[in-house]
Amino acid sequence: MAMFSVVLPGRPCLTEAVPIQPDPNTPPTNFAFTFPAAPRFSHIVVFLLPGVTLPPDVAAAVYIQFPTQQQQPEFRFLGAIGNEKPSAIFKVSLPGSLKTMTEAEQENEMMDEGADAIDPNVTITLGIAIESTQVVREKLATLQQPSTGLELVKRAGQSSMTTKVLAQRIIGNAFNFLASFAASDPRAQGEEVISLKSFRDWWAKFERRIEADPGFLEREAS
C-alpha cells in the first residue's frame, strides 16, 4: 500500500515509492522515489497519503541524494514528517549549493522555481526512512534551521512556522477535496479508501488554481 506522496512543482504527484527491504520477512522501513532533475525545481513537498498513520514513537525521515562525481553520493537529511505533522515543504538548491535557506528566503522563493537549463539525464533520489522520533529529533537539532522538518518537540511559546502552516493548508485542501470521493474498503471493515485517480484530479485542480492565484493559500483561514 502506498504511504507517501512527493510533489514537485509543475509535475504529476509521485505515489509509487520503491520499498528497500533487506529482510523479506519484515515490513519495509525504507522507501525511495527517483525522478529526473529537469525541469529545475527548488521545493519538494512530501506528505503522508490520506488514511496512512505511522506506528507510535516513529517519524518518516526525508533524505535527498544529488548526483555528484562520487561513486556513491551521500544522502542529505532534509527533515521529517509524522502523524502530528503529515506534510512538509523542503527548500533545495540544484545542482550545486545545498545551503539550508532561512524561513524568509523560503517564503520569498516559494513560487520562483528558476529557469536555468540542467542536464535532462540527471536523476535525483528522495529517500524516506521510518525512524524513531528520538533519532529524528537528534538529526533535526543538527540542521541550521530545524523548522524545515517536523517539530517533534515544540518549545513553550514558540510560534508556528510559516512553512508549516502552508504545508498544513495544502494537505487540508487535498483532504477537503478527496473526502467526497472516499469509498468503503471491501477488504477492511470500517475503513475507507480513495483512488489514485481522485488524488491526481485534485493535484491537477490545485496546480491550475496556484497558477491563476498563487497567494490563495496565504489568505485561507488558519
Backbone as a chain_set.jsonl record, in Angstrom:
{"seq": "MAMFSVVLPGRPCLTEAVPIQPDPNTPPTNFAFTFPAAPRFSHIVVFLLPGVTLPPDVAAAVYIQFPTQQQQPEFRFLGAIGNEKPSAIFKVSLPGSLKTMTEAEQENEMMDEGADAIDPNVTITLGIAIESTQVVREKLATLQQPSTGLELVKRAGQSSMTTKVLAQRIIGNAFNFLASFAASDPRAQGEEVISLKSFRDWWAKFERRIEADPGFLEREAS", "coords": {"N": [[0.843, -1.19, 0.0], [0.555, 2.208, -0.864], [2.203, 4.786, 0.913], [3.327, 7.317, 1.04], [3.553, 10.528, -0.591], [5.093, 12.48, -3.111], [5.601, 15.731, -4.246], [6.519, 17.74, -6.917], [6.913, 20.999, -8.178], [4.929, 21.721, -10.994], [4.878, 19.135, -11.981], [3.481, 15.778, -12.287], [2.063, 14.304, -9.327], [3.925, 12.083, -7.237], [3.502, 8.783, -6.193], [4.29, 6.198, -6.095], [6.492, 4.674, -4.438], [9.64, 2.963, -4.22], [10.077, 0.191, -2.271], [12.688, -0.466, 0.032], [13.931, -3.272, 1.106], [15.71, -5.091, 3.068], [15.323, -7.474, 4.528], [13.149, -9.888, 3.599], [11.192, -10.898, 5.214], [10.272, -9.039, 6.956], [8.375, -5.999, 7.379], [8.914, -3.287, 5.061], [10.994, -0.491, 5.862], [12.242, 1.526, 4.645], [12.125, 3.687, 1.86], [12.169, 4.712, -1.587], [12.065, 7.362, -3.891], [12.592, 8.081, -7.256], [13.498, 10.506, -9.605], [13.716, 12.682, -12.52], [16.076, 15.398, -12.665], [15.488, 17.57, -14.211], [12.542, 19.306, -15.33], [14.068, 22.191, -13.769], [13.745, 22.655, -10.24], [12.899, 24.048, -7.011], [11.683, 23.459, -4.664], [10.345, 20.809, -2.665], [7.56, 18.886, -1.909], [6.479, 16.745, 0.593], [4.362, 14.25, 1.821], [2.189, 12.337, 4.011], [-0.058, 9.974, 2.694], [-3.658, 10.277, 2.527], [-5.344, 8.639, 5.179], [-3.196, 7.143, 6.023], [-1.336, 6.139, 8.798], [1.386, 6.407, 10.916], [3.269, 4.073, 12.975], [3.306, 4.322, 16.618], [5.655, 6.578, 18.189], [7.469, 6.863, 16.094], [8.854, 8.475, 13.181], [8.857, 9.773, 9.81], [11.725, 10.094, 8.249], [13.243, 12.273, 5.919], [15.294, 12.178, 3.104], [17.701, 13.323, 0.667], [19.357, 12.622, -2.378], [21.772, 13.885, -4.352], [23.119, 13.936, -7.678], [26.577, 13.425, -8.016], [30.155, 13.602, -8.564], [31.13, 11.594, -7.077], [31.398, 8.067, -6.461], [29.407, 6.807, -4.963], [27.109, 8.834, -4.068], [26.322, 10.753, -1.122], [23.424, 10.64, 1.031], [21.465, 13.41, 1.918], [20.092, 14.743, 4.826], [16.902, 16.108, 5.049], [14.652, 16.685, 6.641], [11.617, 15.863, 8.354], [8.464, 14.065, 8.465], [5.365, 13.237, 10.102], [2.832, 11.719, 12.21], [1.819, 13.87, 13.693], [2.476, 16.029, 12.147], [1.73, 15.77, 9.076], [2.81, 16.586, 6.637], [5.295, 18.363, 4.713], [7.277, 21.054, 3.434], [10.167, 21.307, 1.582], [13.07, 23.191, 0.987], [15.347, 23.199, -1.635], [18.495, 23.313, -3.407], [19.68, 23.271, -6.67], [22.178, 22.483, -9.111], [24.217, 22.576, -7.363], [24.868, 24.223, -4.715], [23.911, 23.34, -1.41], [22.912, 24.778, 0.633], [21.065, 25.41, 3.575], [18.05, 27.169, 3.574], [16.846, 30.216, 5.069], [13.735, 30.835, 6.813], [12.5, 33.158, 5.816], [13.784, 33.44, 3.341], [12.888, 31.098, 2.104], [10.161, 31.656, 1.91], [10.126, 33.869, 0.196], [11.054, 32.73, -2.158], [9.292, 30.776, -2.833], [7.525, 30.484, -5.01], [9.198, 30.817, -7.113], [10.748, 29.0, -9.254], [12.898, 29.006, -10.903], [14.683, 29.101, -14.081], [16.885, 28.047, -15.284], [18.645, 25.877, -17.459], [19.221, 22.39, -17.061], [21.027, 19.262, -17.027], [19.17, 16.904, -18.725], [19.406, 14.203, -18.317], [20.129, 13.677, -15.758], [19.393, 12.231, -12.626], [17.575, 12.264, -9.531], [17.403, 11.068, -6.209], [15.018, 10.571, -3.731], [14.845, 9.697, -0.472], [12.967, 7.972, 2.028], [12.805, 7.191, 5.357], [11.662, 5.157, 7.972], [12.027, 6.022, 11.182], [12.962, 6.166, 14.68], [11.436, 8.623, 16.817], [13.225, 9.827, 18.532], [15.736, 9.526, 17.296], [15.245, 11.005, 14.973], [14.747, 13.499, 16.11], [17.285, 14.173, 17.08], [18.666, 14.434, 14.681], [17.308, 16.572, 13.516], [18.112, 18.559, 15.204], [20.638, 19.117, 14.331], [20.382, 20.514, 12.014], [20.635, 23.656, 10.346], [18.357, 25.184, 10.281], [15.908, 24.144, 12.109], [13.192, 24.3, 11.619], [12.654, 23.407, 9.077], [11.813, 20.838, 9.069], [10.002, 18.255, 10.8], [8.38, 19.336, 13.734], [9.058, 17.893, 16.417], [9.288, 18.256, 19.134], [7.868, 20.863, 20.643], [8.764, 24.07, 21.597], [7.965, 25.953, 24.528], [5.783, 28.619, 24.027], [6.637, 29.028, 21.451], [6.119, 30.204, 18.202], [4.054, 29.195, 15.409], [5.518, 27.976, 12.396], [5.812, 29.605, 9.246], [6.129, 28.037, 6.914], [5.226, 25.608, 7.884], [2.499, 26.1, 8.391], [1.68, 26.632, 5.777], [2.134, 24.143, 4.57], [0.284, 22.619, 6.006], [-2.074, 23.743, 5.081], [-2.045, 23.006, 2.418], [-2.295, 20.188, 2.577], [-4.706, 20.145, 3.877], [-6.378, 21.252, 1.948], [-6.252, 19.212, 0.067], [-7.419, 17.124, 1.539], [-10.056, 18.071, 1.963], [-11.012, 18.091, -0.643], [-10.745, 15.399, -1.429], [-12.262, 13.974, 0.383], [-14.928, 13.646, -0.358], [-14.772, 11.661, -2.211], [-14.24, 9.332, -0.98], [-14.549, 5.849, -0.382], [-16.003, 2.826, 0.871], [-13.817, 0.307, 2.027], [-13.706, -2.85, 0.764], [-12.078, -4.817, 1.742], [-11.418, -4.27, 4.314], [-13.246, -3.826, 7.041], [-15.002, -0.958, 8.027], [-13.058, 0.794, 7.185], [-11.959, 3.357, 4.9], [-11.232, 4.135, 1.482], [-9.374, 5.882, -1.081], [-9.179, 6.516, -4.495], [-6.265, 6.585, -6.632], [-6.678, 8.025, -8.927], [-8.526, 9.986, -8.173], [-6.898, 11.423, -6.476], [-4.97, 12.389, -8.275], [-6.633, 13.98, -9.832], [-7.267, 15.935, -7.956], [-4.721, 17.121, -7.661], [-4.249, 18.182, -10.224], [-6.274, 20.101, -10.354], [-5.498, 21.693, -8.185], [-2.994, 22.643, -9.063], [-3.81, 24.235, -11.238], [-5.211, 26.232, -9.897], [-3.206, 27.371, -8.32], [-1.596, 28.464, -10.32], [-3.344, 30.378, -11.359], [-3.918, 31.945, -9.131], [-1.602, 32.55, -7.109], [-1.407, 33.278, -4.401], [-3.535, 32.263, -2.905], [-3.568, 30.338, -0.864], [-2.308, 31.607, 1.26], [-4.199, 33.366, 2.09], [-6.208, 31.878, 3.161], [-8.135, 30.897, 6.023], [-6.628, 30.055, 9.148]], "CA": [[0.0, 0.0, 0.0], [1.301, 3.459, -0.908], [2.161, 5.51, 2.18], [3.814, 8.684, 0.916], [3.494, 11.164, -1.901], [6.068, 13.545, -3.332], [5.118, 16.676, -5.249], [7.46, 18.714, -7.45], [6.138, 21.991, -8.924], [4.781, 21.529, -12.425], [4.954, 17.723, -12.376], [2.482, 14.914, -11.631], [2.465, 13.851, -7.992], [4.511, 10.743, -7.19], [2.971, 7.978, -5.086], [4.819, 4.837, -6.178], [7.853, 4.568, -3.914], [10.241, 1.629, -4.265], [10.487, -0.217, -0.923], [14.015, -1.053, 0.197], [13.586, -4.287, 2.102], [16.802, -6.074, 3.193], [14.791, -8.739, 5.033], [11.814, -10.072, 3.018], [10.245, -11.36, 6.231], [9.837, -7.909, 7.776], [7.846, -4.893, 6.572], [9.946, -2.31, 4.696], [11.048, 0.764, 6.615], [12.927, 2.499, 3.797], [11.469, 3.826, 0.562], [12.908, 5.619, -2.463], [11.477, 7.946, -5.09], [13.609, 8.544, -8.196], [12.879, 11.371, -10.612], [14.709, 13.497, -13.222], [16.337, 16.721, -12.101], [14.863, 18.555, -15.093], [12.893, 20.725, -15.247], [14.607, 22.656, -12.485], [12.79, 22.955, -9.168], [13.581, 24.489, -5.79], [10.935, 22.991, -3.497], [9.773, 19.469, -2.697], [6.521, 18.65, -0.904], [6.36, 15.334, 0.968], [3.298, 14.087, 2.813], [1.523, 11.048, 4.178], [-1.31, 9.88, 1.958], [-4.834, 10.2, 3.406], [-5.615, 7.33, 5.756], [-1.967, 6.499, 6.488], [-0.896, 6.504, 10.145], [2.626, 5.734, 11.296], [3.256, 3.491, 14.322], [3.691, 5.277, 17.668], [7.07, 6.831, 18.508], [8.337, 6.901, 14.919], [8.597, 9.518, 12.194], [9.401, 9.466, 8.488], [12.839, 10.984, 7.931], [13.329, 12.512, 4.477], [16.669, 12.383, 2.653], [17.826, 13.538, -0.772], [20.663, 12.264, -2.941], [22.047, 14.597, -5.591], [24.202, 13.326, -8.458], [27.895, 14.053, -7.895], [31.21, 12.811, -9.186], [31.441, 10.467, -6.212], [30.842, 6.806, -6.936], [28.162, 6.633, -4.229], [26.804, 10.101, -3.403], [25.679, 10.631, 0.172], [22.086, 11.176, 1.209], [21.413, 14.561, 2.814], [18.868, 14.797, 5.627], [16.133, 17.329, 4.838], [13.707, 16.914, 7.724], [10.774, 14.698, 8.607], [7.025, 14.207, 8.634], [4.852, 12.237, 11.032], [1.396, 11.793, 12.467], [1.474, 15.197, 14.181], [2.644, 16.942, 11.012], [1.808, 14.8, 7.98], [3.335, 17.131, 5.39], [6.364, 19.351, 4.866], [7.844, 21.625, 2.215], [11.61, 21.418, 1.748], [13.786, 24.024, 0.028], [16.595, 22.598, -2.1], [19.201, 24.065, -4.437], [20.221, 22.367, -7.684], [22.668, 21.183, -8.652], [25.415, 22.766, -6.563], [24.778, 24.571, -3.293], [22.889, 22.682, -0.605], [22.749, 25.593, 1.834], [19.713, 25.485, 4.115], [17.515, 28.514, 3.48], [16.067, 30.7, 6.197], [12.295, 30.825, 6.534], [12.178, 34.304, 4.971], [14.245, 33.121, 1.99], [11.98, 30.091, 1.557], [8.881, 32.28, 1.579], [10.312, 34.736, -0.956], [11.347, 31.956, -3.357], [8.384, 29.63, -2.895], [6.934, 30.328, -6.331], [10.22, 31.071, -8.117], [11.443, 27.732, -9.418], [14.09, 29.165, -11.726], [14.515, 28.679, -15.467], [18.153, 27.587, -15.824], [18.605, 24.523, -18.005], [20.116, 21.413, -16.448], [21.154, 18.017, -17.782], [17.929, 16.122, -18.624], [19.7, 12.808, -17.981], [20.462, 13.584, -14.337], [18.286, 11.804, -11.769], [17.683, 12.538, -8.1], [16.713, 10.085, -5.374], [14.488, 11.028, -2.451], [14.66, 8.545, 0.402], [12.154, 8.134, 3.234], [13.133, 6.121, 6.299], [10.902, 5.144, 9.219], [13.0, 6.023, 12.266], [12.402, 6.569, 15.97], [11.37, 10.076, 16.979], [14.44, 10.276, 19.209], [16.779, 9.644, 16.276], [14.89, 12.127, 14.108], [14.923, 14.721, 16.903], [18.719, 14.477, 17.106], [19.064, 14.898, 13.35], [16.74, 17.901, 13.329], [18.898, 19.5, 16.001], [21.872, 19.437, 13.616], [20.083, 21.38, 10.878], [20.747, 25.087, 10.614], [17.004, 25.679, 10.504], [15.073, 22.991, 12.464], [11.808, 24.443, 11.172], [12.45, 22.795, 7.775], [11.295, 19.486, 9.223], [8.934, 18.009, 11.758], [8.592, 19.855, 15.075], [8.694, 16.79, 17.293], [9.151, 18.831, 20.466], [7.604, 22.28, 20.46], [9.156, 24.848, 22.754], [6.894, 26.763, 25.102], [5.672, 29.956, 23.481], [7.164, 29.106, 20.095], [5.056, 30.43, 17.233], [4.033, 28.266, 14.286], [6.319, 28.395, 11.272], [5.04, 29.905, 8.044], [6.146, 26.883, 6.022], [4.387, 24.567, 8.478], [1.103, 26.464, 8.141], [1.435, 26.456, 4.347], [2.03, 22.703, 4.319], [-0.986, 22.156, 6.566], [-3.168, 24.199, 4.213], [-2.028, 22.179, 1.208], [-2.874, 18.877, 2.877], [-6.112, 20.38, 4.19], [-7.059, 21.424, 0.673], [-6.383, 17.875, -0.519], [-8.379, 16.34, 2.324], [-11.411, 18.56, 1.707], [-11.414, 17.675, -1.987], [-10.793, 13.946, -1.566], [-13.197, 13.352, 1.324], [-16.176, 13.28, -1.026], [-14.532, 10.515, -3.085], [-13.925, 8.164, -0.158], [-15.464, 4.712, -0.518], [-15.726, 1.752, 1.827], [-12.845, -0.693, 1.591], [-14.302, -4.178, 0.952], [-11.126, -5.722, 2.386], [-11.233, -3.893, 5.725], [-14.489, -3.254, 7.529], [-14.878, 0.303, 8.737], [-12.022, 1.633, 6.588], [-12.309, 3.995, 3.638], [-10.109, 4.277, 0.559], [-9.506, 6.893, -2.127], [-8.434, 6.078, -5.673], [-5.194, 7.472, -7.067], [-7.233, 8.922, -9.939], [-9.089, 11.138, -7.467], [-5.776, 12.214, -5.982], [-4.39, 13.095, -9.419], [-7.586, 15.027, -10.198], [-7.077, 17.049, -7.015], [-3.469, 17.806, -7.942], [-4.421, 18.973, -11.443], [-7.088, 21.264, -9.98], [-4.689, 22.517, -7.295], [-1.999, 23.324, -9.892], [-4.472, 25.291, -12.008], [-5.548, 27.346, -9.012], [-1.95, 28.031, -7.958], [-1.172, 29.272, -11.464], [-4.253, 31.509, -11.508], [-3.927, 32.77, -7.917], [-0.548, 31.967, -6.276], [-1.494, 33.624, -2.986], [-4.811, 31.909, -2.276], [-3.345, 29.59, 0.375], [-1.933, 32.536, 2.318], [-5.39, 34.094, 2.543], [-7.143, 30.978, 3.821], [-8.122, 30.965, 7.485], [-5.823, 29.009, 9.769]], "C": [[0.88, 1.242, 0.0], [1.12, 4.218, 0.399], [2.469, 6.991, 2.019], [3.557, 9.211, -0.491], [4.52, 12.286, -1.937], [5.553, 14.428, -4.461], [6.243, 17.635, -5.608], [6.668, 19.701, -8.294], [6.122, 21.696, -10.416], [4.852, 20.099, -12.902], [3.818, 16.934, -11.723], [2.983, 14.468, -10.266], [2.957, 12.404, -8.062], [3.967, 10.001, -5.981], [3.56, 6.574, -5.051], [6.275, 4.815, -5.726], [8.34, 3.129, -4.025], [10.661, 1.249, -2.846], [11.875, -0.838, -0.934], [13.929, -1.991, 1.386], [14.693, -5.331, 2.201], [16.316, -7.443, 3.638], [13.371, -8.922, 4.504], [10.765, -10.504, 4.032], [9.752, -10.243, 7.143], [9.311, -6.796, 6.881], [8.95, -3.887, 6.243], [9.853, -1.055, 5.554], [11.781, 1.854, 5.84], [12.298, 2.491, 2.409], [12.239, 4.851, -0.264], [12.033, 6.069, -3.626], [12.637, 8.413, -5.969], [12.93, 9.345, -9.297], [13.963, 12.207, -11.289], [14.877, 14.863, -12.572], [15.702, 17.824, -12.939], [13.368, 18.259, -15.247], [13.285, 21.14, -13.837], [13.49, 22.949, -11.492], [13.569, 23.402, -7.944], [12.843, 24.081, -4.526], [10.408, 21.578, -3.74], [8.751, 19.37, -1.573], [6.439, 17.145, -0.659], [5.251, 15.218, 2.001], [2.8, 12.654, 2.877], [0.234, 11.061, 3.379], [-2.485, 9.792, 2.935], [-5.088, 8.777, 3.886], [-4.398, 6.606, 6.283], [-1.596, 7.038, 7.869], [0.36, 5.71, 10.481], [2.492, 5.111, 12.683], [3.676, 4.527, 15.362], [5.213, 5.388, 17.795], [8.001, 6.711, 17.312], [7.94, 8.086, 14.05], [9.214, 9.08, 10.877], [10.468, 10.502, 8.153], [12.999, 11.068, 6.414], [14.772, 12.865, 4.113], [16.665, 12.627, 1.146], [19.252, 13.217, -1.203], [20.816, 12.96, -4.284], [23.16, 13.889, -6.355], [25.491, 14.117, -8.274], [28.906, 13.176, -8.608], [31.637, 11.641, -8.301], [30.768, 9.205, -6.74], [29.501, 6.514, -6.262], [27.857, 7.917, -3.462], [26.065, 9.873, -2.083], [24.254, 11.179, 0.132], [22.149, 12.319, 2.219], [20.067, 14.589, 3.519], [18.185, 16.144, 5.423], [15.253, 17.681, 6.026], [12.848, 15.678, 7.896], [9.308, 15.08, 8.624], [6.569, 13.116, 9.595], [3.371, 12.425, 11.26], [0.969, 13.185, 12.917], [1.593, 16.253, 13.096], [2.835, 16.103, 9.759], [2.349, 15.344, 6.665], [4.425, 18.146, 5.694], [6.814, 19.809, 3.493], [9.331, 21.845, 2.466], [12.199, 22.263, 0.624], [15.092, 23.344, -0.343], [17.209, 23.489, -3.171], [19.864, 23.084, -5.387], [21.128, 23.134, -8.633], [23.823, 21.311, -7.672], [25.16, 22.98, -5.093], [23.64, 23.841, -2.614], [22.624, 23.479, 0.662], [21.295, 25.615, 2.278], [19.25, 26.932, 4.089], [16.824, 28.909, 4.775], [14.599, 30.693, 5.824], [11.91, 31.972, 5.61], [12.595, 34.047, 3.531], [13.343, 32.093, 1.334], [10.685, 30.735, 1.102], [8.998, 33.125, 0.33], [10.469, 33.952, -2.247], [10.372, 30.82, -3.594], [7.851, 29.401, -4.298], [7.938, 30.574, -7.454], [11.08, 29.84, -8.282], [12.664, 27.829, -10.323], [13.897, 28.604, -13.119], [15.808, 28.162, -16.078], [18.042, 26.144, -16.296], [19.594, 23.637, -17.267], [20.076, 20.142, -17.277], [19.885, 17.177, -17.631], [18.153, 14.669, -18.243], [20.02, 12.6, -16.5], [19.226, 13.171, -13.546], [18.617, 12.077, -10.307], [16.902, 11.468, -7.353], [16.281, 10.736, -4.069], [14.2, 9.795, -1.61], [13.815, 8.893, 1.613], [12.408, 6.928, 4.125], [12.285, 6.257, 7.555], [11.897, 4.986, 10.368], [12.331, 6.458, 13.566], [12.406, 8.089, 16.084], [12.618, 10.615, 17.667], [15.572, 10.478, 18.212], [16.507, 10.843, 15.378], [15.1, 13.446, 14.838], [16.395, 15.138, 16.93], [19.196, 15.001, 15.752], [18.531, 16.294, 13.071], [17.559, 18.95, 14.066], [20.173, 19.923, 15.283], [21.63, 20.349, 12.419], [20.248, 22.844, 11.277], [19.391, 25.696, 10.928], [16.117, 24.499, 10.839], [13.657, 23.093, 11.947], [11.568, 23.829, 9.811], [11.919, 21.383, 7.884], [10.197, 19.426, 10.245], [9.29, 18.575, 13.117], [8.14, 18.792, 16.06], [8.527, 17.257, 18.729], [9.002, 20.331, 20.3], [7.95, 23.032, 21.728], [7.993, 25.705, 23.229], [6.94, 28.157, 24.506], [6.174, 30.096, 22.061], [6.021, 29.238, 19.105], [5.161, 29.435, 16.096], [4.84, 28.831, 13.128], [5.434, 28.626, 10.053], [4.991, 28.7, 7.111], [5.282, 25.754, 6.565], [2.919, 24.849, 8.195], [0.759, 26.247, 6.674], [1.274, 24.985, 3.999], [0.709, 22.156, 4.835], [-2.157, 22.562, 5.678], [-3.213, 23.409, 2.91], [-2.69, 20.838, 1.477], [-4.345, 19.014, 3.245], [-6.941, 20.559, 2.93], [-7.282, 20.079, 0.003], [-7.439, 17.061, 0.215], [-9.81, 16.767, 2.016], [-11.919, 18.119, 0.336], [-11.656, 16.175, -2.051], [-11.829, 13.283, -0.675], [-14.472, 12.882, 0.637], [-16.017, 12.068, -1.938], [-14.214, 9.246, -2.298], [-14.994, 7.091, -0.321], [-15.058, 3.631, 0.473], [-14.76, 0.737, 1.222], [-13.435, -2.081, 1.837], [-13.379, -5.152, 1.678], [-10.943, -5.428, 3.867], [-12.484, -3.173, 6.211], [-14.219, -1.979, 8.331], [-13.817, 1.238, 8.188], [-12.518, 2.206, 5.263], [-11.054, 4.174, 2.793], [-10.432, 5.35, -0.466], [-8.643, 6.455, -3.298], [-7.338, 7.082, -6.012], [-5.678, 8.433, -8.147], [-7.809, 10.173, -9.282], [-7.979, 12.043, -6.961], [-5.135, 13.004, -7.114], [-5.317, 14.215, -9.888], [-7.444, 16.228, -9.272], [-5.818, 17.826, -7.369], [-3.579, 18.675, -9.186], [-5.216, 20.242, -11.143], [-6.284, 22.229, -9.119], [-3.644, 23.303, -8.091], [-2.615, 24.477, -10.672], [-4.776, 26.493, -11.121], [-4.299, 28.107, -8.573], [-1.474, 28.942, -9.082], [-2.035, 30.519, -11.614], [-4.174, 32.475, -10.333], [-2.895, 32.224, -6.934], [-0.698, 32.234, -4.78], [-2.732, 33.136, -2.273], [-4.623, 31.151, -0.966], [-3.01, 30.512, 1.541], [-3.15, 33.269, 2.877], [-6.382, 33.201, 3.26], [-7.016, 31.09, 5.326], [-7.315, 29.817, 8.042], [-6.71, 27.911, 10.274]], "O": [[1.838, 1.328, 0.768], [0.013, 4.286, 0.934], [1.947, 7.825, 2.758], [3.373, 8.45, -1.441], [4.78, 12.95, -0.933], [5.121, 13.933, -5.502], [6.846, 18.262, -4.736], [5.813, 19.274, -9.07], [7.163, 21.453, -11.026], [4.883, 19.856, -14.108], [3.256, 17.371, -10.719], [4.183, 14.277, -10.069], [2.457, 11.607, -8.855], [3.97, 10.53, -4.869], [3.355, 5.839, -4.085], [7.185, 4.925, -6.548], [7.55, 2.19, -3.936], [11.518, 1.916, -2.267], [12.197, -1.643, -1.809], [13.862, -1.552, 2.534], [14.644, -6.347, 1.508], [16.833, -8.463, 3.184], [12.47, -8.189, 4.912], [9.571, -10.478, 3.734], [8.907, -10.475, 8.007], [9.754, -6.661, 5.74], [9.835, -3.66, 7.067], [8.763, -0.618, 5.921], [11.923, 2.976, 6.326], [11.982, 1.437, 1.857], [12.882, 5.747, 0.284], [11.35, 5.263, -4.258], [13.559, 9.068, -5.483], [11.916, 8.922, -9.852], [15.023, 12.425, -10.702], [13.935, 15.412, -12.001], [15.41, 18.902, -12.421], [12.969, 17.095, -15.289], [12.885, 20.522, -12.851], [12.422, 23.433, -11.867], [14.773, 23.159, -7.851], [13.328, 24.333, -3.423], [10.073, 21.205, -4.864], [9.036, 19.725, -0.429], [6.341, 16.364, -1.606], [5.202, 15.999, 2.951], [2.961, 11.871, 1.942], [-0.491, 12.055, 3.388], [-2.327, 9.29, 4.048], [-5.053, 7.83, 3.101], [-4.531, 5.564, 6.924], [-1.549, 8.25, 8.078], [0.388, 4.487, 10.345], [1.682, 5.573, 13.487], [4.334, 5.51, 15.02], [5.95, 4.434, 17.546], [9.198, 6.484, 17.485], [6.839, 8.624, 14.167], [9.997, 8.132, 10.833], [10.154, 11.643, 7.814], [12.902, 10.06, 5.714], [15.387, 13.734, 4.73], [15.753, 12.199, 0.438], [20.216, 13.502, -0.492], [20.089, 12.668, -5.234], [24.052, 13.303, -5.743], [25.489, 15.344, -8.366], [28.561, 12.142, -9.18], [32.418, 10.791, -8.73], [29.715, 9.261, -7.377], [28.57, 6.032, -6.907], [28.3, 8.075, -2.325], [25.288, 8.928, -1.946], [23.921, 12.048, -0.674], [22.81, 12.207, 3.252], [19.022, 14.472, 2.88], [18.803, 17.194, 5.6], [15.124, 18.854, 6.377], [13.295, 14.565, 7.618], [8.951, 16.248, 8.776], [7.315, 12.176, 9.867], [2.728, 13.214, 10.568], [-0.119, 13.641, 12.566], [0.887, 17.26, 13.125], [3.963, 15.757, 9.408], [2.348, 14.626, 5.665], [4.476, 18.716, 6.783], [6.746, 19.062, 2.516], [9.713, 22.491, 3.442], [11.869, 22.073, -0.546], [15.862, 22.955, 0.535], [16.523, 24.32, -3.768], [20.544, 22.158, -4.944], [20.877, 24.302, -8.928], [24.358, 20.309, -7.197], [25.223, 22.038, -4.303], [22.543, 23.73, -3.16], [22.162, 22.923, 1.659], [20.395, 25.814, 1.462], [19.974, 27.825, 4.53], [16.285, 28.064, 5.489], [14.253, 30.561, 4.65], [11.084, 31.792, 4.715], [11.864, 34.387, 2.601], [13.057, 32.192, 0.141], [10.163, 30.407, 0.036], [8.099, 33.122, -0.511], [10.076, 34.424, -3.313], [10.599, 29.984, -4.469], [7.735, 28.257, -4.738], [7.568, 30.543, -8.628], [12.04, 29.647, -7.536], [13.387, 26.848, -10.497], [13.051, 27.734, -13.331], [15.841, 27.862, -17.271], [17.435, 25.302, -15.636], [20.678, 24.084, -16.892], [19.201, 19.967, -18.125], [19.551, 16.774, -16.517], [17.206, 13.969, -17.886], [20.164, 11.464, -16.049], [18.137, 13.698, -13.77], [19.781, 12.114, -9.908], [15.856, 11.017, -7.82], [17.082, 11.374, -3.386], [13.399, 8.945, -1.999], [13.934, 9.988, 2.164], [12.245, 5.784, 3.7], [12.195, 7.338, 8.136], [12.533, 3.942, 10.507], [11.253, 7.052, 13.546], [13.27, 8.761, 15.519], [13.025, 11.747, 17.408], [16.286, 11.479, 18.271], [17.418, 11.606, 15.056], [15.581, 14.411, 14.244], [16.709, 16.323, 16.815], [20.03, 15.904, 15.688], [19.218, 17.111, 12.46], [17.685, 20.087, 13.612], [20.733, 20.976, 15.59], [22.581, 20.901, 11.865], [20.019, 23.209, 12.43], [19.287, 26.613, 11.742], [15.596, 23.877, 9.914], [12.972, 22.076, 11.841], [10.416, 23.72, 9.39], [11.599, 20.778, 6.861], [9.538, 20.427, 10.527], [10.388, 18.328, 13.616], [6.987, 18.782, 16.491], [7.707, 16.709, 19.465], [9.936, 20.997, 19.853], [7.487, 22.677, 22.812], [7.148, 26.126, 22.439], [7.99, 28.799, 24.476], [6.14, 31.197, 21.512], [5.059, 28.472, 19.159], [6.235, 28.889, 15.842], [4.842, 30.042, 12.907], [4.437, 27.932, 9.853], [3.931, 28.375, 6.575], [4.669, 25.018, 5.791], [2.175, 23.949, 7.805], [-0.317, 25.742, 6.352], [0.388, 24.617, 3.228], [0.082, 21.323, 4.181], [-3.122, 21.811, 5.539], [-4.289, 23.17, 2.361], [-3.543, 20.395, 0.707], [-5.144, 18.12, 2.967], [-8.072, 20.079, 2.849], [-8.348, 19.821, -0.557], [-8.258, 16.387, -0.411], [-10.683, 15.919, 1.829], [-13.099, 17.813, 0.169], [-12.634, 15.72, -2.643], [-12.238, 12.152, -0.938], [-15.034, 11.848, 0.998], [-17.012, 11.503, -2.392], [-13.947, 8.2, -2.89], [-16.187, 7.387, -0.388], [-13.894, 3.543, 0.864], [-14.879, 0.362, 0.056], [-13.648, -2.461, 2.988], [-13.826, -6.187, 2.173], [-10.377, -6.241, 4.597], [-12.741, -2.033, 5.824], [-13.337, -1.934, 9.187], [-13.681, 2.363, 8.669], [-13.374, 1.625, 4.596], [-9.954, 4.341, 3.32], [-11.593, 5.689, -0.694], [-7.493, 6.062, -3.106], [-7.458, 8.272, -5.722], [-5.148, 9.538, -8.274], [-7.609, 11.285, -9.769], [-8.092, 13.268, -7.005], [-4.792, 14.172, -6.932], [-4.85, 15.278, -10.296], [-7.49, 17.377, -9.711], [-5.835, 19.057, -7.379], [-3.058, 19.79, -9.206], [-4.873, 21.324, -11.619], [-6.373, 23.444, -9.296], [-3.427, 24.487, -7.832], [-2.033, 25.557, -10.764], [-4.618, 27.639, -11.544], [-4.32, 29.333, -8.465], [-1.006, 30.054, -8.834], [-1.532, 31.59, -11.954], [-4.341, 33.682, -10.507], [-3.264, 31.501, -6.009], [-0.16, 31.48, -3.97], [-2.978, 33.545, -1.138], [-5.43, 31.3, -0.049], [-3.382, 30.234, 2.681], [-3.126, 33.739, 4.015], [-7.305, 33.699, 3.904], [-5.932, 31.345, 5.85], [-7.312, 28.724, 7.476], [-6.221, 26.93, 10.835]]}, "num_chains": 1, "name": "protein.A"}
